[in-house]
XYZ file of C-alpha atoms in Angstrom:
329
model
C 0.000 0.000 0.000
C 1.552 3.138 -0.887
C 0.692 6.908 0.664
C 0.105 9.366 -1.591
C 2.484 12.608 -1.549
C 0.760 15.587 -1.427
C 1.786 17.194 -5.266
C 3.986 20.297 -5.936
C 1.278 22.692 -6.715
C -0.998 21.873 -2.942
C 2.387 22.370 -1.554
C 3.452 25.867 -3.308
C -0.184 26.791 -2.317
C 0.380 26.149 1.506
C 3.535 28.078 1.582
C 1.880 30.722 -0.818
C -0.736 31.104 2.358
C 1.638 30.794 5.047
C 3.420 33.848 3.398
C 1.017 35.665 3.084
C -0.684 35.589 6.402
C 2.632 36.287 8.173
C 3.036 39.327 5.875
C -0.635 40.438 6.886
C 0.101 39.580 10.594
C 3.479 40.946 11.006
C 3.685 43.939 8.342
C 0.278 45.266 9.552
C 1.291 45.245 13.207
C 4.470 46.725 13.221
C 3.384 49.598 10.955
C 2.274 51.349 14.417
C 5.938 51.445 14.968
C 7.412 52.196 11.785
C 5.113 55.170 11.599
C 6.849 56.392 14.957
C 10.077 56.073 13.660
C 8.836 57.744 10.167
C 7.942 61.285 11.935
C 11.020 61.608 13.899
C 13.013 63.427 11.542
C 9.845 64.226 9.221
C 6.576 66.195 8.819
C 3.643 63.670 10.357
C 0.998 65.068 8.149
C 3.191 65.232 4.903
C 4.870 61.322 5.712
C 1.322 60.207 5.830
C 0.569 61.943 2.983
C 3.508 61.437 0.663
C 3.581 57.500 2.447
C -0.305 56.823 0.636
C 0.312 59.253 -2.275
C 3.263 57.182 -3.201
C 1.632 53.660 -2.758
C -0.796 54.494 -4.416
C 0.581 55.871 -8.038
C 3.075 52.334 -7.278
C 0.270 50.496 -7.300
C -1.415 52.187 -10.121
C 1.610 52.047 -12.429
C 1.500 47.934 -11.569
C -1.825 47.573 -12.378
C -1.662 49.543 -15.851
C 1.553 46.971 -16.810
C -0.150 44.124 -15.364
C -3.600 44.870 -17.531
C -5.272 45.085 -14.456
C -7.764 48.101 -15.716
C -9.338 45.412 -18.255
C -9.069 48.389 -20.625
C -11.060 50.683 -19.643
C -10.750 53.476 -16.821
C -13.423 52.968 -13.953
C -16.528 55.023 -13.904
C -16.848 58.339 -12.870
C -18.855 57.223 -9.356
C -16.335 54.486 -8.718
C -13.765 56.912 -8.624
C -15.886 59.354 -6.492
C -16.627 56.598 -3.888
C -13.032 55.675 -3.941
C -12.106 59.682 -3.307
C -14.392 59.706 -0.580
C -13.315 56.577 1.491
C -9.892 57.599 0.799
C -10.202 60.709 2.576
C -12.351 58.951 5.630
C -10.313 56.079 5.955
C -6.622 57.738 5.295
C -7.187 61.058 5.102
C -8.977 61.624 8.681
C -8.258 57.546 9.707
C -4.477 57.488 9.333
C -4.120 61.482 10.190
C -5.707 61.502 13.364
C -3.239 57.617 14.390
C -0.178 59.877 13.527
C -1.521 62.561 15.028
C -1.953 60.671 17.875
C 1.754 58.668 18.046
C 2.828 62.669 17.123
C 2.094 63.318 20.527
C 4.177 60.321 22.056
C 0.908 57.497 22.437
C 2.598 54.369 22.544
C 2.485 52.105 19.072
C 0.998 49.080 20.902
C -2.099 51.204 23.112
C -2.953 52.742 19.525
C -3.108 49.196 17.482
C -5.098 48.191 20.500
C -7.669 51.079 20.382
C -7.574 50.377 16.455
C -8.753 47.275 17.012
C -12.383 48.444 18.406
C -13.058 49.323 14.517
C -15.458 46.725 14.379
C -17.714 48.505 17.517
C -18.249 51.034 15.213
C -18.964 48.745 12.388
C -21.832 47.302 14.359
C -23.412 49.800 15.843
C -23.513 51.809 11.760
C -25.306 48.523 10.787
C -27.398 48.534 13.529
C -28.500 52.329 12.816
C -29.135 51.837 9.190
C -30.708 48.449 9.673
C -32.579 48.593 12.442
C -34.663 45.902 11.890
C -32.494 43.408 12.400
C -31.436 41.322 15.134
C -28.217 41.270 17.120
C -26.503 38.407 18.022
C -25.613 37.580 21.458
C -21.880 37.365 20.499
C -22.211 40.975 19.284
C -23.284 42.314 22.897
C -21.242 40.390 24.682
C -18.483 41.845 22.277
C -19.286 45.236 22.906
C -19.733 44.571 26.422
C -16.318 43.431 27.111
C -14.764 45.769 24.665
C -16.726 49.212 26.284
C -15.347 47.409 29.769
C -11.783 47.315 28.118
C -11.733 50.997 26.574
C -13.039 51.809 30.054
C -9.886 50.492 31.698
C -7.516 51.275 29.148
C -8.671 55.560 29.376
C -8.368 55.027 32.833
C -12.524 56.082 33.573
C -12.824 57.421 36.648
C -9.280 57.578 37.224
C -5.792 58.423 35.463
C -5.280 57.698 31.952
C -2.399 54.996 31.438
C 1.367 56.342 31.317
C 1.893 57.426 27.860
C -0.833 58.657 26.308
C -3.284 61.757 27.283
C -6.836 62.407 26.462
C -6.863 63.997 23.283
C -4.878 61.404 21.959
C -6.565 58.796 23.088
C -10.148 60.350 21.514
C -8.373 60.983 18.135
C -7.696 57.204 18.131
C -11.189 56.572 18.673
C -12.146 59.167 16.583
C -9.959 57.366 13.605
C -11.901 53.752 14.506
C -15.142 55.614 13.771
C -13.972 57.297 10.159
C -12.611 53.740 9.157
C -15.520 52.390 9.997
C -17.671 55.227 8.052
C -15.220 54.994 5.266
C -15.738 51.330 5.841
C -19.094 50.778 5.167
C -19.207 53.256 2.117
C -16.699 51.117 0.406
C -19.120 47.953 1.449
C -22.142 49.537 0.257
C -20.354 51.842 -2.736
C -19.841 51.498 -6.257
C -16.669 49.423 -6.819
C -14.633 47.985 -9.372
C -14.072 44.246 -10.375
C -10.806 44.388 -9.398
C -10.142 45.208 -5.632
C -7.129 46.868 -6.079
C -8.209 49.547 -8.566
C -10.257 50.612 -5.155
C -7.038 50.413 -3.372
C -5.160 52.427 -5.295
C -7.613 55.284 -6.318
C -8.182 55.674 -2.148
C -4.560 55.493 -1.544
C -3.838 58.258 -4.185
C -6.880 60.304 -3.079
C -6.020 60.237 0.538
C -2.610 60.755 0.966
C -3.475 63.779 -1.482
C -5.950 64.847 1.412
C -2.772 64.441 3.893
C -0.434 66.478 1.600
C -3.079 69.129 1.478
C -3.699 69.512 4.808
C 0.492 69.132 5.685
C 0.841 72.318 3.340
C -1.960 73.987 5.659
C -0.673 73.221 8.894
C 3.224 71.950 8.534
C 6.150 74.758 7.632
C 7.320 72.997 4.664
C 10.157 75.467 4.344
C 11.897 74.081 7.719
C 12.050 70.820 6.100
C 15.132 69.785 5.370
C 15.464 66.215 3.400
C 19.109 66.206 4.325
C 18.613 66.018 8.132
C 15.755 63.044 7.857
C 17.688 60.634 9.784
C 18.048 56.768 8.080
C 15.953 55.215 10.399
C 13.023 57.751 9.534
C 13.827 56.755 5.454
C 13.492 53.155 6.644
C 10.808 53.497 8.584
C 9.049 55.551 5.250
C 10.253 53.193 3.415
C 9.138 49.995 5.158
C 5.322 51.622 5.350
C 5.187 52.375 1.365
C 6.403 49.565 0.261
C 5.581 46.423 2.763
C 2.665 48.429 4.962
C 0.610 49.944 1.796
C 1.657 47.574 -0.961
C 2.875 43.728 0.132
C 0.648 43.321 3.327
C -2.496 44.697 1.408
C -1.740 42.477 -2.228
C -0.859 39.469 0.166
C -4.884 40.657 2.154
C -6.511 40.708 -0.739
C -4.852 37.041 -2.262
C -6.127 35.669 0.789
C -9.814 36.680 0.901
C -10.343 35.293 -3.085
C -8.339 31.758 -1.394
C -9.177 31.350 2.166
C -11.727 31.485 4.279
C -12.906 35.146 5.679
C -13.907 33.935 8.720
C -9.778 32.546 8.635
C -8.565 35.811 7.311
C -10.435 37.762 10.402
C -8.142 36.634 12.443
C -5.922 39.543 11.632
C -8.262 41.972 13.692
C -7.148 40.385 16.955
C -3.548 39.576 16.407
C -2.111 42.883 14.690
C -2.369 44.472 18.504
C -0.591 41.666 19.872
C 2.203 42.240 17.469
C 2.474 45.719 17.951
C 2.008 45.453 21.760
C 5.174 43.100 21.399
C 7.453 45.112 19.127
C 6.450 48.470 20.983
C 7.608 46.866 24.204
C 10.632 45.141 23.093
C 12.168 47.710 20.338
C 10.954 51.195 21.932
C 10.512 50.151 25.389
C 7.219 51.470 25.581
C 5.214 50.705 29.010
C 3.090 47.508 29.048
C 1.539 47.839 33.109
C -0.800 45.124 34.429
C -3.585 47.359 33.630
C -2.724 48.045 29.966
C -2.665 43.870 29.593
C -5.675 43.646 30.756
C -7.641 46.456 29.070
C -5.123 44.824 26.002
C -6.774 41.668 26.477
C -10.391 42.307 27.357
C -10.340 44.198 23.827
C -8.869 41.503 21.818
C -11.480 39.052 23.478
C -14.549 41.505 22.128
C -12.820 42.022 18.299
C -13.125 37.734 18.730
C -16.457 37.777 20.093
C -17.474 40.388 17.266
C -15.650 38.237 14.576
C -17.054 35.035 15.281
C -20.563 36.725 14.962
C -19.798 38.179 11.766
C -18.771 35.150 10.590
C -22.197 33.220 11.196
C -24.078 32.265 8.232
C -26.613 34.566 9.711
C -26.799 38.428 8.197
C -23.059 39.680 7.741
C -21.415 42.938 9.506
C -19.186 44.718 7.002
C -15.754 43.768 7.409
C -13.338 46.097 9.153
C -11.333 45.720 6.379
C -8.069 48.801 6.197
C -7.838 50.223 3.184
C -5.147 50.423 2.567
C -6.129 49.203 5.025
C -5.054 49.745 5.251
C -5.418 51.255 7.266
C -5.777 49.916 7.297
C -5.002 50.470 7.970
C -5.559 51.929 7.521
C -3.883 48.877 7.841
C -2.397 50.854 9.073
């Protein structure tokens, strides 16, 4: 009796997977951290900007060499849906995280606080459909995460080391434009190919950021010259791996695994950037923040398991480019 070998091709797609859900687990969560390091030496506002504005004509040029246009240039309301959730998701989304990490937040609190995206998600859906019913998972999810948020601001008591108030609401204020700009892209006009989206919202809202930088940032007292190299690597390593590899190896994974499998990157990006934030900019990780760490990666579970029941979908917190992901991100 002889075993069969399982052939070259089921084997090149394992790795292929493997690959490509470390790249979304590991790029995504230690682009809290390479944004840090990005705006030491450089504008916040026209990194951010320049970062998506970048990625995005990258990704164009790709998918014009690659055929990926089919042809023909997308509709006039595809690319007005795309402006718009370009400017909620990265445009306000991403501005207000750097904003945020700016002002000294630690990386891993932020990723955490990113993670309530899908709060937001749920309670839109809720609004617009009101009709329907809510799982038990879902409020026991938002339960747990309100209790966690709670903990983590420090409610009734002082906020943890590291990050203030305002910072900690422009966070939170970011979680509820992704999940506006979210829900648009759900619900919007789109494309047949995903990354068309992608790339019109990362050209669209790093344009918003490079507006606003010229606005509010003294472009004149930049100097190029006295960008240190770990703020180009740090630029570099968001461009290239955070808005382009992470998000092509997000998107290969949806069309070949399952979503409920490719979820799981809502509740282990924090982790990651918890991690790295600790270990490579010795940022504070107290009993309290673990806790108000963990109680919050329990809900985004709670919440992801319910949207993955046969019953009525949620939208996906999906980043747009991520991420933001990121916003991603």
């Amino acid at each position: 009796m002889t075993t069969e070998q399982p052939s070259t091709t089921t084997r090149g797609f394992t790795i292929k997977v493997v690959l490509s859900f470390v790249a979304v687990y590991l790029i995504w969560g230690s682009t809290y951290l390479g944004i840090k390091y990005a705006i030491e030496s450089m504008p916040p506002y026209l990194m951010a900007g320049a970062r998506f504005a970048l990625a995005g004509a990258a990704m164009t040029a790709w998918l014009v060499v690659a055929g990926g246009f089919r042809g023909e240039l997308p509709a006039r309301k595809v690319v007005a849906s795309a402006a718009l959730v370009g400017i909620l998701m990265l445009g306000f989304g991403n501005g207000l995280v750097v904003w945020a990490i700016s002002r000294g937040a630690p990386t891993g609190l932020v990723a955490v606080l990113i993670a309530t995206t899908p709060f937001w998600l749920v309670l839109i859906d809720r609004y617009v459909d009101r009709d329907s019913r809510v799982h038990p998972l879902v409020v026991a999810g938002l339960l747990v995460g309100f209790v966690g948020i709670a903990v983590l601001s420090g409610l009734g008591g002082t906020a943890p080391k590291g990050i203030d108030g305002p910072a900690l609401l422009a966070v939170l204020g970011a979680t509820l434009s992704w999940a506006c700009g979210s829900m648009l892209s759900k619900n919007g006009p789109r494309p047949t190919n995903p990354l068309v989206s992608t790339a019109l919202q990362m050209f669209f809202g790093g344009t918003a950021l490079l507006l606003y930088s010229a606005l509010a940032e003294d472009w004149s007292a930049f100097d190029p010259a006295a960008v240190t190299a770990r703020s180009w690597l740090g630029f570099a390593y968001l461009v290239v791996f955070g808005s382009l590899v992470a998000y092509t190896a997000f998107i290969w994974l949806l069309r070949h695994v399952s979503a409920a499998a490719v979820g799981t990157y809502a509740y282990v990006n924090p982790v990651v950037a918890v991690v790295l934030g600790t270990i490579l900019n010795a940022e504070p990780f107290t009993p309290r923040t673990m806790v108000a760490s963990t109680l919050i990666v329990v809900a985004v579970v709670l919440l992801t398991r319910a949207r993955s029941r046969p019953k009525r979908s949620l939208p996906p917190a999906v980043p747009a480019i991520g991420a933001a992901t990121s916003c991603q991100r």
